[in-house]
């Protein structure tokens, strides 16, 4: 009886201990990220964003279906990330995986897929192996997600364009950007007031079909307003960022004074400047033209802030192609795309979150930038030419002859010429010790603020030496295309739009979320050469070693058994 009671007490104690452990595990649990690159650890800003959610965010991920191993890995990584999001967002993070269009009629499916495209989720044409006799078939998939919050919806592309990269590296980059993609989308859905961007006018800036995508992008992500510099006495500080897009007319001292004081009061500027008059339109109806300096009269202002745009044009062996008539077949011209060295494909330096995990950026007639020694300003080069480039001083003749001959690598020896630079620090006014009393009085009367000789806190701006970097091609059939797309090769989009959005996001104050772009996932791939050389050895080890271990264990077991029982 006593033994029975003792066993019953032990059983009850074990049940109580297990119950307490389960209750504690449900409320108190931890996670340890043991990976070297901390791939499963969220940034502090992402955690704070998720904790502050006050309503559910519904996430529909379109990565369910019969996909290749690489896409299944992307789906698994997305699942793990969203589970990590739920650790901090709790019940306000809800997600499910969907096979887009499954169970729909053909018309309903096409309508739904069109809605995904309208939300910015770009389709991917995937080759799927059929039966042995049928070969391969093409399948259109949408590797993206839709996030819903309080009646608002935003699309996220989960597969990044990585032109020229190995497919495995492309997937690796996509996985590294997952946290940023989802955190940035949630941040945009939950922000109460969008930053105000000022599109500057008055100096011949672009404002037509060629910047349709840029304007549409600005209106979708920011509050947008135009501002004519000559007719306003000062630039209101209400603008979080002002944008100069390919000005073509000279800036007066009065114009520069307004810009300067906007910067001194903490305003941010994103410059897209063409130093030369070079334009592709000039080659449409003639074999050659001369490119001259635009004479924008911004040299002294930019020099004071820390950079100088050189009076030259970058020529690069890594460049985009243009169609050229190379002969005739019968009475019909034979057109072939040929690389045009004045259209460099700019490379991200990976020195800043703005350009981390970014694809190449398409440029047109871009100039090199020099940085000026100034200890108060930190200069970060964002985009450069390739390792095989050169410069052509302006005035310069631009002709089709440059594409008719094979480029000589010995002439392209300059490396990584800067084309976009981020400036951060305490700027000093261009008009320090040389103010115009009338301009100062007008500033004080209009804004109620005194003249400032320097910024009180760290400020920032970005200078890009290509006014066409955010311009879009205009197709005769489809109208304005996305920026970064060559109308003669519309199947691929360079990272111009992503670079543009990253610059605006960083300048407008959302730099915290951009920390997630710093995440890198290291590919620990096997050495293919070593595999070829040592394949037989390792196959023999993997086959014979387990058998040998089993035999060894059996021999030891038999020996111990004989000793113990005297068999």
XYZ file of C-alpha atoms in Angstrom:
567
model
C 0.000 0.000 0.000
C 2.814 2.391 0.953
C 4.672 1.575 -2.268
C 1.531 2.194 -4.297
C 1.004 5.559 -2.583
C 4.644 6.480 -3.239
C 4.312 5.706 -6.970
C 1.090 7.757 -7.123
C 2.807 10.744 -5.466
C 5.688 10.513 -7.926
C 3.291 10.339 -10.881
C 1.375 13.403 -9.645
C 4.656 15.275 -9.096
C 5.853 14.425 -12.623
C 2.523 15.556 -14.112
C 2.666 18.839 -12.146
C 6.260 19.481 -13.220
C 5.439 18.790 -16.885
C 2.347 21.005 -16.700
C 4.325 23.868 -15.165
C 7.051 23.445 -17.779
C 4.499 23.600 -20.619
C 2.835 26.698 -19.162
C 6.219 28.379 -18.741
C 7.278 27.395 -22.270
C 4.083 28.921 -23.665
C 4.828 32.300 -22.075
C 8.576 32.331 -21.599
C 10.717 31.206 -24.478
C 13.868 32.398 -26.184
C 15.538 32.090 -29.556
C 19.252 31.897 -30.232
C 20.694 32.729 -33.629
C 23.885 30.671 -33.957
C 24.632 31.634 -37.578
C 27.784 33.673 -38.205
C 25.945 36.356 -40.247
C 22.933 36.454 -37.845
C 20.552 35.637 -40.661
C 17.659 34.953 -38.264
C 18.114 38.098 -36.162
C 15.919 41.124 -36.902
C 17.279 44.657 -36.657
C 16.228 46.754 -33.676
C 14.200 49.125 -35.899
C 12.230 46.233 -37.375
C 11.476 44.880 -33.911
C 10.276 48.301 -32.748
C 8.083 48.667 -35.842
C 6.437 45.292 -35.228
C 5.867 45.936 -31.519
C 4.089 49.216 -32.322
C 1.469 47.622 -34.577
C -2.047 48.297 -33.286
C -3.989 46.406 -35.977
C -3.407 43.167 -37.861
C -1.252 43.102 -40.978
C -2.497 40.401 -43.358
C 0.234 39.012 -45.631
C -0.534 36.888 -48.690
C 2.605 35.225 -50.076
C 2.431 33.832 -53.613
C 5.054 31.112 -53.258
C 2.893 28.025 -52.983
C 2.979 25.469 -55.754
C 5.158 22.999 -57.613
C 8.298 25.129 -57.862
C 11.992 24.265 -58.318
C 14.204 23.784 -55.261
C 15.508 27.371 -55.335
C 11.991 28.824 -55.097
C 11.046 26.345 -52.380
C 14.085 27.577 -50.449
C 12.896 31.180 -50.926
C 9.460 30.153 -49.658
C 11.024 28.443 -46.625
C 13.130 31.528 -45.839
C 10.017 33.710 -46.143
C 8.150 31.425 -43.748
C 10.966 31.580 -41.195
C 11.142 35.360 -41.443
C 7.402 35.872 -41.011
C 7.412 33.524 -38.034
C 10.138 35.710 -36.564
C 7.972 38.777 -37.326
C 5.122 37.125 -35.419
C 7.353 36.748 -32.374
C 7.369 40.556 -32.038
C 4.112 41.521 -33.757
C 2.179 38.768 -31.960
C -1.432 38.512 -33.188
C -0.952 41.538 -35.464
C 1.112 39.506 -37.957
C -0.922 37.024 -39.953
C 0.263 35.315 -43.096
C -0.692 32.563 -45.471
C 0.815 31.100 -48.636
C -1.271 31.099 -51.808
C -0.966 29.543 -55.228
C -2.047 32.547 -57.345
C -4.996 31.840 -59.585
C -5.566 28.299 -58.336
C -9.190 27.236 -58.583
C -10.149 30.262 -60.708
C -11.551 30.370 -64.200
C -9.215 31.540 -66.949
C -10.765 35.006 -67.097
C -10.774 35.426 -63.308
C -7.190 34.167 -63.139
C -5.988 36.637 -65.770
C -7.783 39.461 -63.980
C -6.203 38.494 -60.658
C -2.721 38.224 -62.144
C -3.232 41.631 -63.750
C -4.067 43.057 -60.333
C -0.819 41.610 -58.950
C 1.134 43.318 -61.732
C -0.669 46.592 -60.998
C 0.487 46.279 -57.374
C 4.090 46.109 -58.574
C 4.571 42.330 -58.301
C 6.472 41.470 -61.462
C 5.983 38.050 -63.100
C 8.847 35.628 -63.605
C 8.943 33.300 -66.590
C 10.100 29.939 -65.285
C 11.000 26.883 -67.331
C 9.423 23.695 -65.972
C 10.496 20.220 -67.140
C 7.632 18.133 -68.460
C 7.699 14.467 -69.406
C 10.861 13.077 -70.970
C 9.363 13.392 -74.448
C 7.782 16.826 -73.961
C 10.923 18.694 -72.841
C 10.430 22.045 -71.075
C 7.413 24.302 -70.788
C 7.188 27.903 -69.629
C 5.241 28.829 -66.526
C 4.474 32.354 -65.355
C 4.853 32.777 -61.597
C 4.560 35.786 -59.307
C 7.197 35.551 -56.543
C 5.795 38.304 -54.360
C 3.427 39.164 -51.548
C 0.507 41.502 -50.841
C 0.289 43.206 -47.440
C -3.087 44.501 -46.212
C -3.544 46.950 -43.346
C -6.631 48.997 -42.476
C -7.986 48.904 -46.012
C -4.626 49.704 -47.629
C -2.635 47.266 -49.759
C 0.959 47.265 -50.937
C 2.837 44.765 -53.110
C 6.321 43.379 -52.485
C 8.619 41.671 -54.978
C 10.468 38.828 -53.278
C 12.696 37.931 -56.238
C 15.243 40.605 -57.037
C 16.639 41.317 -60.479
C 20.369 40.575 -60.437
C 21.542 41.037 -64.000
C 24.455 38.824 -64.925
C 24.598 37.067 -61.550
C 24.567 33.356 -60.943
C 20.967 32.174 -60.272
C 21.998 30.884 -56.860
C 23.495 34.283 -55.990
C 20.267 35.909 -57.172
C 18.261 33.806 -54.729
C 20.804 34.520 -52.022
C 20.414 38.277 -52.537
C 16.636 37.917 -52.524
C 16.736 36.073 -49.198
C 19.049 38.705 -47.700
C 16.545 41.463 -48.588
C 13.433 39.735 -47.251
C 13.460 41.536 -43.891
C 13.896 44.937 -45.521
C 11.186 44.282 -48.114
C 8.546 43.338 -45.554
C 9.598 45.896 -42.923
C 9.618 48.710 -45.487
C 6.152 47.720 -46.745
C 4.742 47.603 -43.191
C 6.341 50.957 -42.429
C 4.686 52.536 -45.485
C 1.314 51.027 -44.583
C 1.434 52.261 -40.993
C 2.951 55.733 -41.420
C 0.458 58.449 -40.488
C 1.963 61.175 -42.664
C 3.938 60.611 -45.840
C 7.074 62.753 -46.298
C 6.640 65.766 -48.574
C 8.857 65.868 -51.679
C 9.306 69.045 -53.695
C 9.801 68.661 -57.451
C 11.776 71.759 -58.394
C 10.877 73.744 -61.502
C 12.025 76.860 -63.294
C 15.315 75.767 -64.868
C 14.132 73.556 -67.698
C 13.697 70.459 -65.532
C 12.155 67.364 -67.081
C 8.366 67.283 -66.806
C 6.962 65.142 -69.574
C 6.410 61.556 -70.628
C 10.106 60.829 -70.040
C 9.635 61.195 -66.248
C 6.180 59.623 -66.062
C 7.402 56.668 -64.007
C 9.393 58.914 -61.642
C 6.391 61.152 -60.982
C 4.077 58.165 -60.590
C 6.540 56.583 -58.141
C 6.713 59.793 -56.128
C 2.929 60.137 -55.979
C 2.535 56.524 -54.866
C 5.034 56.737 -52.007
C 5.180 60.388 -50.967
C 3.252 63.621 -50.822
C 4.357 65.492 -53.946
C 4.277 69.156 -54.859
C 6.045 71.319 -57.424
C 7.935 74.484 -56.593
C 9.205 77.097 -59.046
C 12.433 78.446 -57.616
C 12.371 81.874 -59.257
C 8.857 82.770 -58.091
C 9.188 81.704 -54.461
C 11.102 83.926 -51.989
C 12.350 80.886 -50.072
C 12.059 77.092 -50.002
C 9.769 76.117 -47.102
C 11.209 73.652 -44.619
C 7.919 71.749 -44.901
C 9.557 69.893 -47.776
C 11.421 66.902 -46.381
C 13.332 66.484 -49.653
C 13.587 68.573 -52.807
C 14.433 67.021 -56.153
C 16.282 68.550 -59.086
C 15.797 66.492 -62.263
C 18.000 67.378 -65.218
C 17.941 71.199 -65.071
C 19.049 72.739 -68.358
C 19.178 76.484 -67.560
C 21.691 78.431 -65.479
C 21.052 79.098 -61.786
C 21.396 82.707 -60.635
C 22.992 83.720 -57.329
C 19.504 84.410 -55.974
C 18.441 80.856 -56.860
C 21.539 79.394 -55.222
C 20.968 81.537 -52.127
C 17.489 79.992 -51.657
C 18.871 76.480 -52.133
C 21.756 77.180 -49.778
C 19.537 78.438 -46.966
C 17.200 75.486 -47.384
C 20.200 73.217 -46.791
C 21.442 75.332 -43.863
C 18.022 74.904 -42.212
C 18.202 71.110 -42.479
C 16.616 70.494 -45.891
C 17.670 67.474 -47.947
C 18.390 67.556 -51.691
C 18.539 64.832 -54.320
C 20.369 66.082 -57.425
C 20.159 64.448 -60.876
C 22.372 66.697 -62.996
C 23.589 66.485 -66.587
C 26.804 68.447 -66.892
C 26.802 68.176 -70.704
C 24.285 68.754 -73.480
C 24.748 65.199 -74.778
C 21.450 63.559 -75.674
C 20.435 60.483 -77.630
C 17.931 62.596 -79.553
C 20.862 64.313 -81.251
C 21.946 60.998 -82.834
C 18.545 60.055 -84.197
C 18.820 62.121 -87.358
C 22.567 62.660 -87.754
C 25.737 60.553 -87.542
C 27.483 62.777 -84.976
C 27.112 65.842 -82.751
C 29.183 67.888 -80.326
C 28.442 67.825 -76.583
C 29.110 71.032 -74.667
C 28.992 72.165 -71.052
C 25.457 73.134 -69.985
C 26.697 76.086 -67.953
C 24.363 75.450 -64.994
C 26.484 77.655 -62.734
C 26.244 75.162 -59.852
C 29.951 74.405 -59.606
C 30.661 76.694 -56.638
C 27.614 75.498 -54.682
C 28.398 71.794 -55.083
C 32.100 72.431 -54.476
C 31.250 74.020 -51.126
C 29.176 70.986 -50.213
C 31.979 68.549 -51.087
C 31.851 67.407 -54.740
C 32.697 68.513 -58.255
C 31.010 67.164 -61.378
C 33.710 67.017 -64.025
C 33.258 68.341 -67.532
C 33.600 64.962 -69.161
C 31.650 61.896 -70.210
C 32.328 58.387 -68.936
C 32.885 55.710 -71.549
C 32.675 52.127 -70.331
C 33.177 48.697 -71.844
C 30.347 47.501 -69.575
C 27.494 49.356 -71.224
C 23.934 49.088 -72.442
C 23.149 48.262 -76.072
C 21.459 50.354 -78.752
C 20.045 49.127 -82.062
C 22.254 49.804 -85.049
C 21.812 49.026 -88.734
C 24.756 46.734 -89.548
C 23.781 45.777 -93.082
C 20.941 44.867 -95.395
C 19.224 41.582 -96.191
C 17.636 42.176 -99.525
C 15.845 45.491 -99.235
C 15.408 45.247 -95.491
C 17.927 46.732 -93.030
C 19.554 44.300 -90.622
C 19.392 45.742 -87.092
C 21.575 44.427 -84.283
C 22.001 45.640 -80.680
C 25.529 46.865 -80.038
C 27.071 48.152 -76.780
C 27.229 51.947 -76.663
C 30.073 53.015 -74.332
C 28.372 56.304 -73.419
C 25.595 54.279 -71.714
C 27.544 52.768 -68.762
C 25.964 50.172 -66.508
C 26.854 51.654 -63.128
C 27.896 49.331 -60.338
C 26.754 49.717 -56.719
C 29.671 50.001 -54.308
C 27.880 48.173 -51.444
C 29.376 50.817 -49.127
C 25.947 51.911 -47.851
C 22.470 50.401 -47.297
C 21.174 52.472 -50.224
C 23.118 50.278 -52.662
C 23.476 47.032 -50.698
C 22.208 44.009 -52.665
C 21.430 46.298 -55.604
C 21.642 45.377 -59.267
C 23.439 47.487 -61.878
C 21.948 50.879 -62.746
C 21.438 52.076 -66.309
C 22.867 55.522 -67.161
C 23.008 57.836 -70.173
C 25.881 60.260 -70.854
C 27.067 60.347 -67.244
C 29.991 62.428 -65.940
C 32.621 61.507 -63.350
C 32.462 63.079 -59.879
C 35.414 64.193 -57.777
C 35.130 64.501 -54.011
C 36.622 67.539 -52.269
C 38.715 67.231 -49.137
C 36.577 68.457 -46.251
C 36.843 66.787 -42.859
C 33.395 68.074 -41.844
C 31.668 66.174 -44.669
C 31.649 62.391 -45.041
C 31.583 61.333 -48.683
C 30.203 57.886 -49.606
C 30.423 56.809 -53.224
C 27.247 54.934 -54.180
C 27.602 54.187 -57.905
C 30.698 53.853 -60.085
C 31.718 52.789 -63.552
C 33.275 49.365 -64.066
C 36.941 48.488 -63.927
C 37.300 49.138 -67.672
C 36.325 52.722 -68.319
C 37.688 56.053 -69.505
C 36.602 59.695 -69.744
C 36.117 61.942 -72.746
C 36.523 65.649 -71.999
C 33.850 68.038 -73.256
C 33.392 69.691 -75.656
C 33.482 66.286 -77.346
C 32.227 64.778 -80.573
C 29.783 61.918 -80.094
C 29.279 59.717 -83.149
C 28.124 56.259 -84.187
C 31.698 55.468 -85.193
C 32.464 54.513 -81.601
C 30.312 51.373 -81.885
C 31.507 50.320 -85.347
C 34.957 49.296 -84.114
C 35.871 46.824 -81.379
C 36.885 48.806 -78.242
C 40.547 48.635 -77.324
C 40.879 47.489 -73.659
C 44.144 49.427 -73.360
C 42.175 52.654 -73.790
C 39.754 51.736 -70.975
C 42.106 51.615 -68.008
C 40.356 53.918 -65.542
C 38.563 52.082 -62.784
C 35.427 52.742 -60.734
C 34.789 56.390 -61.616
C 32.207 57.816 -59.157
C 28.816 58.761 -60.596
C 26.703 59.112 -57.432
C 27.888 60.371 -54.043
C 26.184 60.682 -50.661
C 27.278 63.716 -48.624
C 26.704 63.801 -44.852
C 27.893 66.289 -42.277
C 27.608 69.901 -41.182
C 27.543 71.976 -44.345
C 28.881 75.532 -44.521
C 26.995 78.167 -46.503
C 28.311 79.235 -49.899
C 27.394 82.796 -48.882
C 29.370 82.729 -45.668
C 30.969 86.204 -45.279
C 29.501 87.425 -48.590
C 25.785 87.857 -48.023
C 23.668 90.137 -50.171
C 21.824 92.402 -47.674
C 18.768 92.646 -49.929
C 18.556 88.828 -50.274
C 19.015 88.374 -46.506
C 16.270 90.893 -45.742
C 13.933 89.247 -48.230
C 14.634 85.839 -46.634
C 13.910 87.148 -43.145
C 10.742 88.911 -44.298
C 9.367 85.876 -46.138
C 10.383 83.068 -43.786
C 10.849 84.843 -40.470
C 14.207 83.102 -40.101
C 17.664 84.665 -39.953
C 20.502 83.912 -42.356
C 22.403 80.770 -41.374
C 26.115 80.364 -42.036
C 26.165 76.602 -41.311
C 23.904 73.731 -40.380
C 23.369 73.127 -36.662
C 23.095 69.373 -37.038
C 24.290 66.731 -39.482
C 22.558 67.105 -42.832
C 22.728 65.021 -46.016
C 22.257 65.167 -49.767
C 22.918 62.931 -52.765
C 24.507 64.098 -56.015
C 24.064 61.995 -59.178
C 25.834 63.103 -62.346
C 23.195 61.794 -64.742
C 19.906 63.592 -65.276
C 18.500 60.655 -67.254
C 19.038 58.053 -64.541
C 15.385 58.340 -63.424
C 14.038 58.980 -66.939
C 11.986 56.296 -68.644
C 11.846 55.226 -72.255
C 8.606 55.841 -74.144
C 7.439 53.008 -76.367
C 5.276 53.706 -79.388
C 3.076 50.725 -78.515
C 3.050 50.720 -74.697
C 3.742 54.354 -73.872
C 6.006 55.213 -70.898
C 7.960 52.239 -69.578
C 9.489 51.708 -66.145
C 12.720 53.602 -65.527
C 15.759 51.399 -66.067
C 14.245 49.567 -69.045
C 15.755 49.758 -72.500
C 12.822 50.032 -74.903
C 14.697 47.748 -77.321
C 15.086 45.082 -74.605
C 11.977 45.466 -72.434
C 12.331 42.050 -70.811
C 14.794 43.243 -68.172
C 14.674 46.188 -65.775
C 17.825 47.580 -64.222
C 17.764 48.830 -60.632
C 17.167 52.534 -61.400
C 13.796 52.605 -59.676
C 15.068 50.795 -56.596
C 18.038 53.161 -56.365
C 15.714 56.181 -56.705
C 13.403 54.928 -53.954
C 16.300 54.018 -51.666
C 17.784 57.516 -52.015
C 14.445 59.165 -51.222
C 13.807 56.836 -48.290
C 17.199 57.521 -46.755
C 16.969 61.296 -47.203
C 13.368 61.525 -45.977
C 14.222 60.037 -42.605
C 13.518 56.296 -42.869
C 17.170 55.342 -42.641
C 16.474 53.090 -39.649
C 14.490 50.588 -41.680
C 17.237 50.601 -44.299
C 19.641 49.001 -41.815
C 18.010 45.713 -42.780
C 19.575 46.075 -46.238
C 22.980 45.523 -44.608
C 22.132 41.898 -43.994
C 24.222 39.467 -46.017
C 23.816 35.735 -46.317
C 27.037 33.931 -47.110
C 26.895 31.168 -49.669
C 29.043 28.313 -48.433
C 29.315 26.405 -51.677
C 31.394 23.322 -52.325
C 34.576 23.663 -54.360
C 33.576 22.240 -57.751
C 37.187 21.541 -58.790
C 37.903 19.723 -55.555
C 34.711 17.719 -55.989
C 35.858 16.524 -59.402
C 39.321 15.578 -58.127
C 38.246 13.814 -54.916
C 34.823 12.474 -55.908
C 35.831 8.779 -55.859
C 37.621 9.071 -52.523
C 34.667 10.605 -50.727
C 32.192 8.200 -52.327
C 34.284 5.307 -50.993
C 34.475 6.896 -47.523
C 30.731 7.556 -47.392
C 29.973 4.010 -48.507
C 32.575 2.010 -46.526
C 32.806 4.030 -43.290
C 29.230 3.360 -42.047
C 29.619 -0.352 -42.823
C 32.955 -0.425 -41.017
C 31.502 1.301 -37.953
C 28.622 -1.199 -37.798
C 31.047 -4.134 -38.052
C 33.317 -2.609 -35.395
C 30.375 -2.108 -33.046
C 29.269 -5.716 -33.624
C 32.756 -7.027 -32.861
C 33.062 -4.966 -29.675
C 29.554 -5.984 -28.580
C 30.301 -9.666 -29.172
C 33.646 -9.421 -27.353
C 32.037 -7.761 -24.294
C 29.215 -10.305 -24.302
C 31.668 -13.218 -24.352
C 33.739 -11.772 -21.528
C 30.675 -11.052 -19.423
C 28.917 -14.372 -19.826
C 31.992 -16.533 -20.415
C 30.735 -17.822 -23.711
